[in-house]
Coordinates of C-alpha atoms in Angstrom, one line a residue:
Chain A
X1 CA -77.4 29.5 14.6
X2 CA -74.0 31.2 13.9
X3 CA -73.7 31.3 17.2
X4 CA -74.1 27.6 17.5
X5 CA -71.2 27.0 14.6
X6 CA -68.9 29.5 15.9
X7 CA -69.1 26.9 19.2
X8 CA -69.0 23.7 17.1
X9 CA -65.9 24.6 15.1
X10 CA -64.4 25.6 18.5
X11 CA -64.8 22.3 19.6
X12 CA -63.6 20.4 16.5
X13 CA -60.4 22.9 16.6
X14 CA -59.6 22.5 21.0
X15 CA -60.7 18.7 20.6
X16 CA -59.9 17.3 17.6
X17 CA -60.3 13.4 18.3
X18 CA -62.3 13.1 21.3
X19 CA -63.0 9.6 21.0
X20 CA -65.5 7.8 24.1
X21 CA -64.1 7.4 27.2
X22 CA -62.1 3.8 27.4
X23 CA -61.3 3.3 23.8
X24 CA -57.4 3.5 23.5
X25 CA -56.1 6.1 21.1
X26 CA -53.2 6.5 19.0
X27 CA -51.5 9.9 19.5
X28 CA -48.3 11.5 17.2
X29 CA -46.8 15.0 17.4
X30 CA -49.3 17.4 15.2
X31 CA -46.5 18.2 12.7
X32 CA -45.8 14.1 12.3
X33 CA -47.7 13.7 8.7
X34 CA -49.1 10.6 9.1
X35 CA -52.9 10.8 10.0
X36 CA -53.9 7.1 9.2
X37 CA -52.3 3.7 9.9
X38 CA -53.3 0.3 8.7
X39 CA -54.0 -2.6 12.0
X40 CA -51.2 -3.9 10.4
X41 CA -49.2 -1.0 10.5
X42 CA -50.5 -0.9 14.2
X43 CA -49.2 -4.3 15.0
X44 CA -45.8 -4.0 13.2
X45 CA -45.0 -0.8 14.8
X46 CA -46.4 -1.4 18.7
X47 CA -44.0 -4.8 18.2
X48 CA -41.1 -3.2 16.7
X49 CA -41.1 -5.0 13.3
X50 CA -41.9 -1.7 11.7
X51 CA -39.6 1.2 13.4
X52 CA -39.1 4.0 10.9
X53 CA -42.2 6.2 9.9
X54 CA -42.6 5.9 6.2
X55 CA -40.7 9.5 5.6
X56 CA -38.1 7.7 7.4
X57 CA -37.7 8.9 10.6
X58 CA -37.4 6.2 13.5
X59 CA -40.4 5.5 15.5
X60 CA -40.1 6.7 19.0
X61 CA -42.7 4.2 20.8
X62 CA -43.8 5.2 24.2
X63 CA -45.4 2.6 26.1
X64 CA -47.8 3.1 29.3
X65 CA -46.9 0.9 32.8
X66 CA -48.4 -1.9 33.7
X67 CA -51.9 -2.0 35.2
X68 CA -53.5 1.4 33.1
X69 CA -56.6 0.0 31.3
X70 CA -55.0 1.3 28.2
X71 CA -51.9 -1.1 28.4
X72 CA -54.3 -3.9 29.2
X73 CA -56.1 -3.4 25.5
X74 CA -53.0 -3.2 24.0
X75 CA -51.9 -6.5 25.0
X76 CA -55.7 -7.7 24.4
X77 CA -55.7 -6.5 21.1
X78 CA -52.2 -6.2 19.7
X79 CA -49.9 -8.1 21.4
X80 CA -52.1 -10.6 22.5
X81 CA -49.7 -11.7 25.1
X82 CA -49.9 -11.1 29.0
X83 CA -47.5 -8.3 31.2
X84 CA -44.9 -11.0 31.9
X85 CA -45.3 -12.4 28.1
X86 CA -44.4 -9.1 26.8
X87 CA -41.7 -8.3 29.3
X88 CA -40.0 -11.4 27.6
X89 CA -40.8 -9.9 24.5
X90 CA -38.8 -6.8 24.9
X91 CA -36.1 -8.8 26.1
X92 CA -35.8 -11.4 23.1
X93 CA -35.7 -8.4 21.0
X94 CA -33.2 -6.3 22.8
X95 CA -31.0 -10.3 22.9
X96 CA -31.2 -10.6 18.9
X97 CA -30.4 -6.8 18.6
X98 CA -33.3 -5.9 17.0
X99 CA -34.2 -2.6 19.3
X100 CA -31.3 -1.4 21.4
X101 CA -33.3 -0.3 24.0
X102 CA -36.5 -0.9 26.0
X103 CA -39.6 1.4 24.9
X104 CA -40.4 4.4 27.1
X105 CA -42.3 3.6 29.7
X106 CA -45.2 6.2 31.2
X107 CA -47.2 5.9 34.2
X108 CA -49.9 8.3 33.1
X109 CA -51.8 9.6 29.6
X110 CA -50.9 13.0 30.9
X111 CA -46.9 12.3 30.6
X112 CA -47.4 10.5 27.6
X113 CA -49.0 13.5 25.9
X114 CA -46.6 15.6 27.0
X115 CA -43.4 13.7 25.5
X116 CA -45.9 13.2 22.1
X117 CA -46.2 17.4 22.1
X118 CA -42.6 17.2 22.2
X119 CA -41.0 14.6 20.6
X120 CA -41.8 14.5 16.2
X121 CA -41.5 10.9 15.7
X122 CA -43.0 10.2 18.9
X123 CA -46.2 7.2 19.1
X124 CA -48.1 6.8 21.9
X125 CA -51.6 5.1 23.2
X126 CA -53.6 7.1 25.8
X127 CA -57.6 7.1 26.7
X128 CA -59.1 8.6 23.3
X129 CA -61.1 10.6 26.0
X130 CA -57.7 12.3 26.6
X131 CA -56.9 13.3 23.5
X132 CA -56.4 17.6 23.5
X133 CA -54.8 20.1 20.9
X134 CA -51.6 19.4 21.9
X135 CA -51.1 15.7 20.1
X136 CA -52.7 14.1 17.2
X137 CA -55.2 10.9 17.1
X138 CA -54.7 8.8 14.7
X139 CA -57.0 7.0 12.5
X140 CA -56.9 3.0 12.4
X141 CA -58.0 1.4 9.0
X142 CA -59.9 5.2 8.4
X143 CA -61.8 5.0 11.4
X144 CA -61.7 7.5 14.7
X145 CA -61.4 6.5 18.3
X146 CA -65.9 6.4 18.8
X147 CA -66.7 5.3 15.6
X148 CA -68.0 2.0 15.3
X149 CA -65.6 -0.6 14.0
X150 CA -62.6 1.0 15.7
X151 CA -59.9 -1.1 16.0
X152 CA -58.5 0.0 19.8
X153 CA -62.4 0.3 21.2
X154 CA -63.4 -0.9 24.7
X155 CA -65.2 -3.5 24.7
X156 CA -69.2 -2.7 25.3
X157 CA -69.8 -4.1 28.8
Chain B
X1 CA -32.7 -0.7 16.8
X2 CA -32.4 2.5 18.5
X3 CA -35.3 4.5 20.5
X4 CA -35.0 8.1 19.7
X5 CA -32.8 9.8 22.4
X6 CA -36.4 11.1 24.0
X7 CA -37.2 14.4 25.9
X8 CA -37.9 14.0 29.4
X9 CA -41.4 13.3 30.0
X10 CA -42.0 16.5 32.5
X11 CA -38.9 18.7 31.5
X12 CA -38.4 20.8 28.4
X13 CA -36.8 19.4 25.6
X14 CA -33.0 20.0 26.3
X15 CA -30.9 22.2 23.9
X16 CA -28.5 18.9 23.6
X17 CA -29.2 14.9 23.3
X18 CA -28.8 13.1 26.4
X19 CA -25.6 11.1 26.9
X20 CA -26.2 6.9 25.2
X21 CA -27.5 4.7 27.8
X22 CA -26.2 1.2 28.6
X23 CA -28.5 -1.4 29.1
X24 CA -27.2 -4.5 30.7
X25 CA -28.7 -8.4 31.3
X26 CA -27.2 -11.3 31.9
X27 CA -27.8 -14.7 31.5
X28 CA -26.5 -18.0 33.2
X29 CA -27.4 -21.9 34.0
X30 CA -27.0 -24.3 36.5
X31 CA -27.0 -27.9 35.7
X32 CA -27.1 -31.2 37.5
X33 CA -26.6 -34.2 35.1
X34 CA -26.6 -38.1 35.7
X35 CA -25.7 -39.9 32.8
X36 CA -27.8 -43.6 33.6
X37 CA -25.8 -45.4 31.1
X38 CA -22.9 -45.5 28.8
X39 CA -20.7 -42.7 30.2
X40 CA -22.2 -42.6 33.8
X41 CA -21.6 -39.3 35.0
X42 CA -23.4 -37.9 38.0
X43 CA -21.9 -34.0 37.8
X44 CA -23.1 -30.3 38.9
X45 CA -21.6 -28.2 36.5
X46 CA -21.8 -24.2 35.6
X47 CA -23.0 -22.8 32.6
X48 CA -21.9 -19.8 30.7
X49 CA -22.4 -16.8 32.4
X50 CA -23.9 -14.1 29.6
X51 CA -23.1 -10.2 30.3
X52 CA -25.0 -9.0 27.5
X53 CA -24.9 -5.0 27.1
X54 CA -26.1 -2.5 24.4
X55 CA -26.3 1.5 24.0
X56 CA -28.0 3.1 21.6
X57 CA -25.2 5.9 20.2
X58 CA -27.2 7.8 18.4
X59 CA -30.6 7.6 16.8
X60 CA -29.2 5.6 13.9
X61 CA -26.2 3.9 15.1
X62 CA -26.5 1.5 18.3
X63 CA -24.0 -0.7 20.2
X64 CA -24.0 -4.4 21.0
X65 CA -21.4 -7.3 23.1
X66 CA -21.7 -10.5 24.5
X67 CA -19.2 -11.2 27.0
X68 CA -19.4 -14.6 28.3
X69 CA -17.6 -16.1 31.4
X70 CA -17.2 -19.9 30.8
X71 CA -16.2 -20.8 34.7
X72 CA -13.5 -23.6 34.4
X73 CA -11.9 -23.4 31.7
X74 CA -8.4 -21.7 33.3
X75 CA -7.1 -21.1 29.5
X76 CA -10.1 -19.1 28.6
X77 CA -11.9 -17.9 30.9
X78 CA -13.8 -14.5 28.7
X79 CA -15.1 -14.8 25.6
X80 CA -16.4 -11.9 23.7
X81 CA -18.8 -13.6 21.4
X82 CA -20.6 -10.3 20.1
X83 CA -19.1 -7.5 19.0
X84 CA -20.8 -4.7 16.7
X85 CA -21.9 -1.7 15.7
X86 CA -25.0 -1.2 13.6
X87 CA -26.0 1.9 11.7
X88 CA -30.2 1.9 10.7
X89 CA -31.1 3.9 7.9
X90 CA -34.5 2.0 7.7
X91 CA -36.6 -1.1 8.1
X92 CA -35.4 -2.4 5.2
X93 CA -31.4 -0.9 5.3
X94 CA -29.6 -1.8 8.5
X95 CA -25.6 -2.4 7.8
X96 CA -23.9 -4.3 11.2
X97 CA -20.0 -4.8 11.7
X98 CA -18.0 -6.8 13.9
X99 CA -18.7 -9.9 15.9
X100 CA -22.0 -11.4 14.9
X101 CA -23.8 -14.6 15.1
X102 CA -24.4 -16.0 12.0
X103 CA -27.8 -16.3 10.7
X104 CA -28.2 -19.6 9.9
X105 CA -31.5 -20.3 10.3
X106 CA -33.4 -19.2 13.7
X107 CA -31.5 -21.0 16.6
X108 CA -28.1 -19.6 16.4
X109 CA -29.9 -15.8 16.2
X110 CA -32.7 -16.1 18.4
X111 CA -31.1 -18.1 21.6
X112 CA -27.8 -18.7 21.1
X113 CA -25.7 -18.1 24.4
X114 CA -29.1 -17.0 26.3
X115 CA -29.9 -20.6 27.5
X116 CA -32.6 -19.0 29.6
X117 CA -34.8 -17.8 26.0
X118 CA -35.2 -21.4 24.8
X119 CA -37.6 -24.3 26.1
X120 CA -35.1 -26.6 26.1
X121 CA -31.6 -27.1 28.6
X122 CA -29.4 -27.5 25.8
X123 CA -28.9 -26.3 22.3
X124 CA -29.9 -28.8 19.1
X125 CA -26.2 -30.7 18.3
X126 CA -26.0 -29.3 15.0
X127 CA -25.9 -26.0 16.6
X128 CA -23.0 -26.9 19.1
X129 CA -20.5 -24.1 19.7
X130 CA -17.5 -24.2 17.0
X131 CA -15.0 -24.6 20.6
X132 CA -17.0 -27.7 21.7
X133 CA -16.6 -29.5 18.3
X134 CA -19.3 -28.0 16.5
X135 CA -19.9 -28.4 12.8
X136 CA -21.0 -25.1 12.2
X137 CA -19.6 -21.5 12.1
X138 CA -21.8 -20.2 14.5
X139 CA -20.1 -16.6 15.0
X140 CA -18.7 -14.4 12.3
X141 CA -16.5 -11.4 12.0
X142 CA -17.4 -8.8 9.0
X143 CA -19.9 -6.8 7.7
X144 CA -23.9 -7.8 7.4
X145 CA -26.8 -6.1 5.6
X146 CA -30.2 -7.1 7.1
X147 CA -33.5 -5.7 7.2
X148 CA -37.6 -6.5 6.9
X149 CA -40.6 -5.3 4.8
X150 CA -44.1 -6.0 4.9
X151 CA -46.0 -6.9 1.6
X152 CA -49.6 -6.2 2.3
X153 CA -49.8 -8.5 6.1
X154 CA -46.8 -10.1 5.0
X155 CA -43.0 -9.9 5.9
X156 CA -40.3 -10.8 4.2
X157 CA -37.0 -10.0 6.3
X158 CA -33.1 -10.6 4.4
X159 CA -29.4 -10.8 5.9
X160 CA -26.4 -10.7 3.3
X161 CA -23.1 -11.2 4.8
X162 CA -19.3 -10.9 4.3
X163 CA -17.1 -12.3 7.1
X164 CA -13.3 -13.6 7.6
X165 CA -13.7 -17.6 6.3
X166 CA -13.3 -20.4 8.7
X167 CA -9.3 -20.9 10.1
X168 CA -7.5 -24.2 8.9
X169 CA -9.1 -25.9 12.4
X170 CA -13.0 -25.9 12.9
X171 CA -12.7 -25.2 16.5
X172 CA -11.0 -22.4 16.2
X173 CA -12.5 -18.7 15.9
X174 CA -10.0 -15.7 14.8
X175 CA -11.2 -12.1 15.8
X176 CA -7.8 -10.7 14.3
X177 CA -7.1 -12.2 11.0
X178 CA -8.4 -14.1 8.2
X179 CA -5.9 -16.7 7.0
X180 CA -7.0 -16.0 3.1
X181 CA -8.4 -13.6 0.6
X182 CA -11.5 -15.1 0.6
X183 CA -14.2 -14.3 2.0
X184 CA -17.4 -16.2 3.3
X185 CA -20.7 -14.8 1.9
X186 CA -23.7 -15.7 3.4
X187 CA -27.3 -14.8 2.8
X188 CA -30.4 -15.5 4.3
X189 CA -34.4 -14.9 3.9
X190 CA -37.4 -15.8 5.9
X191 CA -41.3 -14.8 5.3
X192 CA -43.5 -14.2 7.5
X193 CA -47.5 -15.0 5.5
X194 CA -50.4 -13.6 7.1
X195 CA -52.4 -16.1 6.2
X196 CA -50.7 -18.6 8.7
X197 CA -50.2 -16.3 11.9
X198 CA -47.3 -17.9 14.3
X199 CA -45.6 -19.0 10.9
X200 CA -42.0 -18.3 9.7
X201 CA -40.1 -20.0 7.4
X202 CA -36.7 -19.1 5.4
X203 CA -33.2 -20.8 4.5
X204 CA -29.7 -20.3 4.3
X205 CA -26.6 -20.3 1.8
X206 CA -23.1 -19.6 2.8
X207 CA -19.9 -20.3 1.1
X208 CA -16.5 -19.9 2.2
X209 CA -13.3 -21.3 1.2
X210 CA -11.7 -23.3 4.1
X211 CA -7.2 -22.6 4.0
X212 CA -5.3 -25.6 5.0
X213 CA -3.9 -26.8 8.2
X214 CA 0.0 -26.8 7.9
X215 CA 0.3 -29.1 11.2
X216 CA -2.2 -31.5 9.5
X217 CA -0.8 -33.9 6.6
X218 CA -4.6 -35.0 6.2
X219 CA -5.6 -31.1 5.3
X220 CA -2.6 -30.2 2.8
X221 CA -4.8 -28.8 0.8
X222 CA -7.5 -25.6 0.8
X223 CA -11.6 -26.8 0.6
X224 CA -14.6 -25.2 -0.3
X225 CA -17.3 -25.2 2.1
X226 CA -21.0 -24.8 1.1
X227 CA -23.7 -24.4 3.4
X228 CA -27.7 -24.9 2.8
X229 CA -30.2 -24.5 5.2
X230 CA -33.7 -24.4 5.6
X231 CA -36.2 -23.4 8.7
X232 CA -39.6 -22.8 10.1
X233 CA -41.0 -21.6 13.7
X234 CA -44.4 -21.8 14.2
X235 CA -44.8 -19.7 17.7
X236 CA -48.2 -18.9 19.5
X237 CA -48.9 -17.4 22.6
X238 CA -48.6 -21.5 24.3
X239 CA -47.7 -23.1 21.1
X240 CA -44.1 -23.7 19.6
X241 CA -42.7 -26.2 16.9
X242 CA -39.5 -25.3 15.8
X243 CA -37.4 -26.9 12.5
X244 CA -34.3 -27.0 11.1
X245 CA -32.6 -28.5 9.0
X246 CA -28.5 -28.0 7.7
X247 CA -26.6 -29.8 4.9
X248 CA -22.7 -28.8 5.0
X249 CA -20.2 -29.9 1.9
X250 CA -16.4 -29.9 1.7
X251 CA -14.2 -30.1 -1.5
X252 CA -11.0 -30.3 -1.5
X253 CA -9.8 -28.3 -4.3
X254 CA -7.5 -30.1 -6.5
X255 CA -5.8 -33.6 -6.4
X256 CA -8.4 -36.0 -5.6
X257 CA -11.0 -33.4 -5.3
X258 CA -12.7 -35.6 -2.4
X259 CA -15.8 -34.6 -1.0
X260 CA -17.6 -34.6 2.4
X261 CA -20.7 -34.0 3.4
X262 CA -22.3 -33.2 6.7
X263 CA -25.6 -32.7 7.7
X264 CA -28.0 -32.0 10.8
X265 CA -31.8 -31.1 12.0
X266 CA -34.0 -31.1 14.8
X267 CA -37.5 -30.6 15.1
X268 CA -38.9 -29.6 18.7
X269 CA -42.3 -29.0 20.0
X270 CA -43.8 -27.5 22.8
X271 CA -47.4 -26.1 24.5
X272 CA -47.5 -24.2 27.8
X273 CA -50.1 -25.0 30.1
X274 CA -49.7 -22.2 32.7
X275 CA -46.6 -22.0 34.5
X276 CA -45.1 -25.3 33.1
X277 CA -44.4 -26.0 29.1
X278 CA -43.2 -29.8 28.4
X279 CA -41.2 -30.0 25.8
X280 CA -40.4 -32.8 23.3
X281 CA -37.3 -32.7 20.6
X282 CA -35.6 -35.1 17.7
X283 CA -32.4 -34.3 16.6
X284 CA -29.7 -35.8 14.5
X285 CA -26.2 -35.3 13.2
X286 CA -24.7 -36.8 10.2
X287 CA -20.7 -36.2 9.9
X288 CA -19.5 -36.7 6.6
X289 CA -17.0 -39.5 7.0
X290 CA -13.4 -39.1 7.3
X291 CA -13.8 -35.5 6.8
X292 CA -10.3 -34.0 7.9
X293 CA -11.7 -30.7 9.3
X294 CA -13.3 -32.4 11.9
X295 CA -11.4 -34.0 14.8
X296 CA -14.6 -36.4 14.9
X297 CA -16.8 -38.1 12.8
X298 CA -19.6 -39.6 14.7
X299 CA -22.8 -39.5 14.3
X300 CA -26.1 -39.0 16.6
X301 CA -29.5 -39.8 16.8
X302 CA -31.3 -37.9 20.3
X303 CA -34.9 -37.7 22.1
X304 CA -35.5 -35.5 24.2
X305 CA -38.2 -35.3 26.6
X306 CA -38.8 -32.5 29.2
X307 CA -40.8 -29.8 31.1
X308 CA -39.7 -26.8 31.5
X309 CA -41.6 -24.3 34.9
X310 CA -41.3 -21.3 34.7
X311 CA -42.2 -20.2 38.8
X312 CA -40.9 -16.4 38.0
X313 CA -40.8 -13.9 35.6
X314 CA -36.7 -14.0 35.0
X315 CA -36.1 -17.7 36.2
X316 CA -36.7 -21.3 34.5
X317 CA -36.5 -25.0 36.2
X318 CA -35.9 -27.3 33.2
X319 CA -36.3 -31.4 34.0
X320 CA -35.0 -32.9 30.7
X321 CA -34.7 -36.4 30.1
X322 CA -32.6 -37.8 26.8
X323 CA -31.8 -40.5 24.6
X324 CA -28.7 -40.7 22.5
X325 CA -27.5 -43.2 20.3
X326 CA -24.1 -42.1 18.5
X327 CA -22.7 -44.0 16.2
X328 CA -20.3 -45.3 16.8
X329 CA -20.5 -46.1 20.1
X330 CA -23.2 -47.4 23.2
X331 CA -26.4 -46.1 23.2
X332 CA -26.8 -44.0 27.1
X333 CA -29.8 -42.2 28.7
X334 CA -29.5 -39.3 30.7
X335 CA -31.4 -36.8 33.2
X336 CA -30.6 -32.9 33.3
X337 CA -31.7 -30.2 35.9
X338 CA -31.2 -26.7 35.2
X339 CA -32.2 -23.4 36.8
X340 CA -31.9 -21.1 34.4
X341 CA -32.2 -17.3 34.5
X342 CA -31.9 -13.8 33.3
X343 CA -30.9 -10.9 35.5

């Protein structure tokens, strides 16, 4: 039995968010603070209305290329707009000078992670499956990437 | 605002930040036009060409310019119509100086010279450029303090500004000087409620004090000018309806203390069905009559009809048809191509 707890705790400590495979989770720097953000929060933040983390700093957002399955919910389920939609997006924003740049874009939840593991302010999405010790999930309106409710889950087929 | 100068996705963070990036677009227009009645003009002409460029400097302070190329017109060929630098402390503190449009509602902000953004071909009249005998002061020069905040789902976003006052001649924009003491002070507010998603809605005030026009007997004296403004968008994924509406007031300040008051709107609507969005918008302009800071004082009632397809990502065909009845003057009808486009 002690066995078995040594294990579980091992687990919880290596794979801290492991969230079902599919379900799109939010991933920060372990020393960012922040461990819970309202959908709202969500929204405002992936579509650069919110761009400063409440201690202040800004809001690095890192983006995934077009095509991964975890872009695809994103613009399902935040931006509710289509590749080419928020492509304009970007650019209306960048025309009124409200970002001065484009978000990051990465072609892969590994190179997401690894700018997150780097970078403080740092926000990215990745597959919740791919969520390690190196970054930080985030909770959505208190709930985890697997529990039901989630915000950023894949749909059940 | 700024991204975060970032570390390289598969290199270690380096010891110092990365040198500022330039991003560059452009914008530009093509139009054919044939006037049916009234004028009767049957023309190709060019539209501005937009060299928009920004560079984030730092984390905090960013870059911006507009140049635009106005093809034909040998006395002024380059226009820089943005200018400024912006420091971001937060969402809700953000200080810009320079060159700016001014916020006056959500046209003059959200499309301005990027003709390729909006629906239609061509900008609302009220909204005409100060050079082509606009009524408004569509560009400043001074400082601005903007910034957001959500309330619960709600957003509330704010610009205060203080800019170099209108020169003794409307269609006239000074980067250099401001030809009094006073200053013109403008402030604007829009919401955002959850409740109604798509929604925004706001208004405008801006004052200035107008000097007058030595080589004009008709302006021997200074005026006050008071602007009031007041807007809504209502933008969906297919759906947009778009309002404004602009009253404008000269004094002249002493003798006869006459005043003059101008006024404009528009309200447009539009729902995409695929690739093609048509379009449908009523505008009108109301000069104040014999006001002496405008060379004109006509007014204007215009439809306009059209569909805009947009067959790529970074290109528009607009077909626009268009009524106008100024007054004074003949009623005429007119048809306008444009190929539009962002690069």
């Amino acid at each position: 039995m002690r066995h078995l707890c040594v294990a579980a705790l091992a687990v919880t400590l290596l794979f801290p968010a492991v969230g079902r495979a599919g379900d799109v989770a939010l991933i920060v720097n372990p020393k960012n603070p922040v461990a819970d953000l309202t959908w709202a929060e969500v929204v405002a933040i992936f579509k650069a209305e919110q761009q400063h983390w409440k201690a202040g700093e800004r809001i690095y957002l890192i983006l995934q290329e077009s095509g991964t399955p975890e872009r695809a919910l994103l613009l399902k389920r935040v931006y509710l707009m289509s590749d080419v939609e928020l492509k304009h997006f970007w650019l209306a924003k960048l025309f009124r000078g409200e970002i001065a740049a484009f978000p990051r874009v990465v072609a892969s939840n590994a190179a997401a992670k690894r700018i997150v593991a780097q970078a403080p302010n740092a926000l990215a999405f990745i597959d919740a499956a791919a969520v390690d010790s190196t970054v930080k999930a985030l909770r959505i309106d208190g709930l985890k990437a697997g529990e039901p409710g989630y915000a950023l889950a894949v749909p059940s087929p | 605002m700024a991204q975060p100068h970032p570390p390289p996705a598969d290199e270690a963070a380096p010891e110092e930040a990365p040198p500022p990036k330039l991003v560059v677009k452009g914008f530009g227009n093509v139009d054919f036009r044939d006037e049916f009645d009234g004028p009767r003009t049957l023309e190709f002409s060019l539209g501005q060409l937009d060299l928009f460029v920004t560079s984030a400097l730092t984390d905090n302070l960013t870059f911006l310019a507009e140049i635009v190329f106005e093809p034909g017109d040998e006395e002024k060929v380059v226009d820089v119509e943005r200018y400024q630098i912006q420091y971001s402390r937060s969402d809700l503190f953000n200080v810009a100086l320079g060159r700016m449009h001014t916020m006056l509602g959500h046209w003059n902000h959200a499309y301005h010279h990027g003709t390729w953004f909006q629906t239609t071909a061509f900008r609302p009249e009220v909204y005409r450029f100060e050079d082509e005998g606009g009524v408004l002061p569509v560009h400043e020069l001074g400082l601005r303090m903007f910034g957001s905040r959500a309330f619960g789902r709600n957003r509330m976003e704010y610009s205060v500004s203080l800019a170099n006052g209108r020169g003794p001649v409307a269609s006239t924009f000074e980067n250099f000087r401001d030809f009094n003491r006073s200053k013109a002070f403008t402030a604007w507010l829009a919401l955002t409620p959850a409740p109604l998603p798509g929604l925004k809605f706001g208004g405008v005030v801006r004052s200035d004090r107008i000097p007058p026009d030595p080589a004009d007997p008709a302006r021997a004296v200074s005026m006050t000018e008071r602007i009031v403004g007041g807007f809504f968008t209502y933008q969906r994924r297919r759906t947009e309806v778009l309002g404004e509406v602009l009253a404008l007031r000269h004094r002249e300040e002493g003798g006869a203390g006459r005043e003059f008051g101008t006024s404009g709107f528009y309200v447009q609507a539009s729902h995409r069905f695929g690739r093609l969005t048509p379009y449908y918008r009523f505008e009108g302009l109301d000069r104040g009559a014999d006001d002496p800071y405008y060379p004109s004082s006509a007014d204007l009632r215009r439809h306009i009809a059209g569909l805009r397809a947009d067959p790529w990502s970074s290109a528009a065909v607009k077909v626009e048809l268009s009524r106008d009845a100024p007054d004074p003057g003949p009623s005429f009808s007119a048809a306008t191509l444009q190929v539009a486009f962002t690069f």
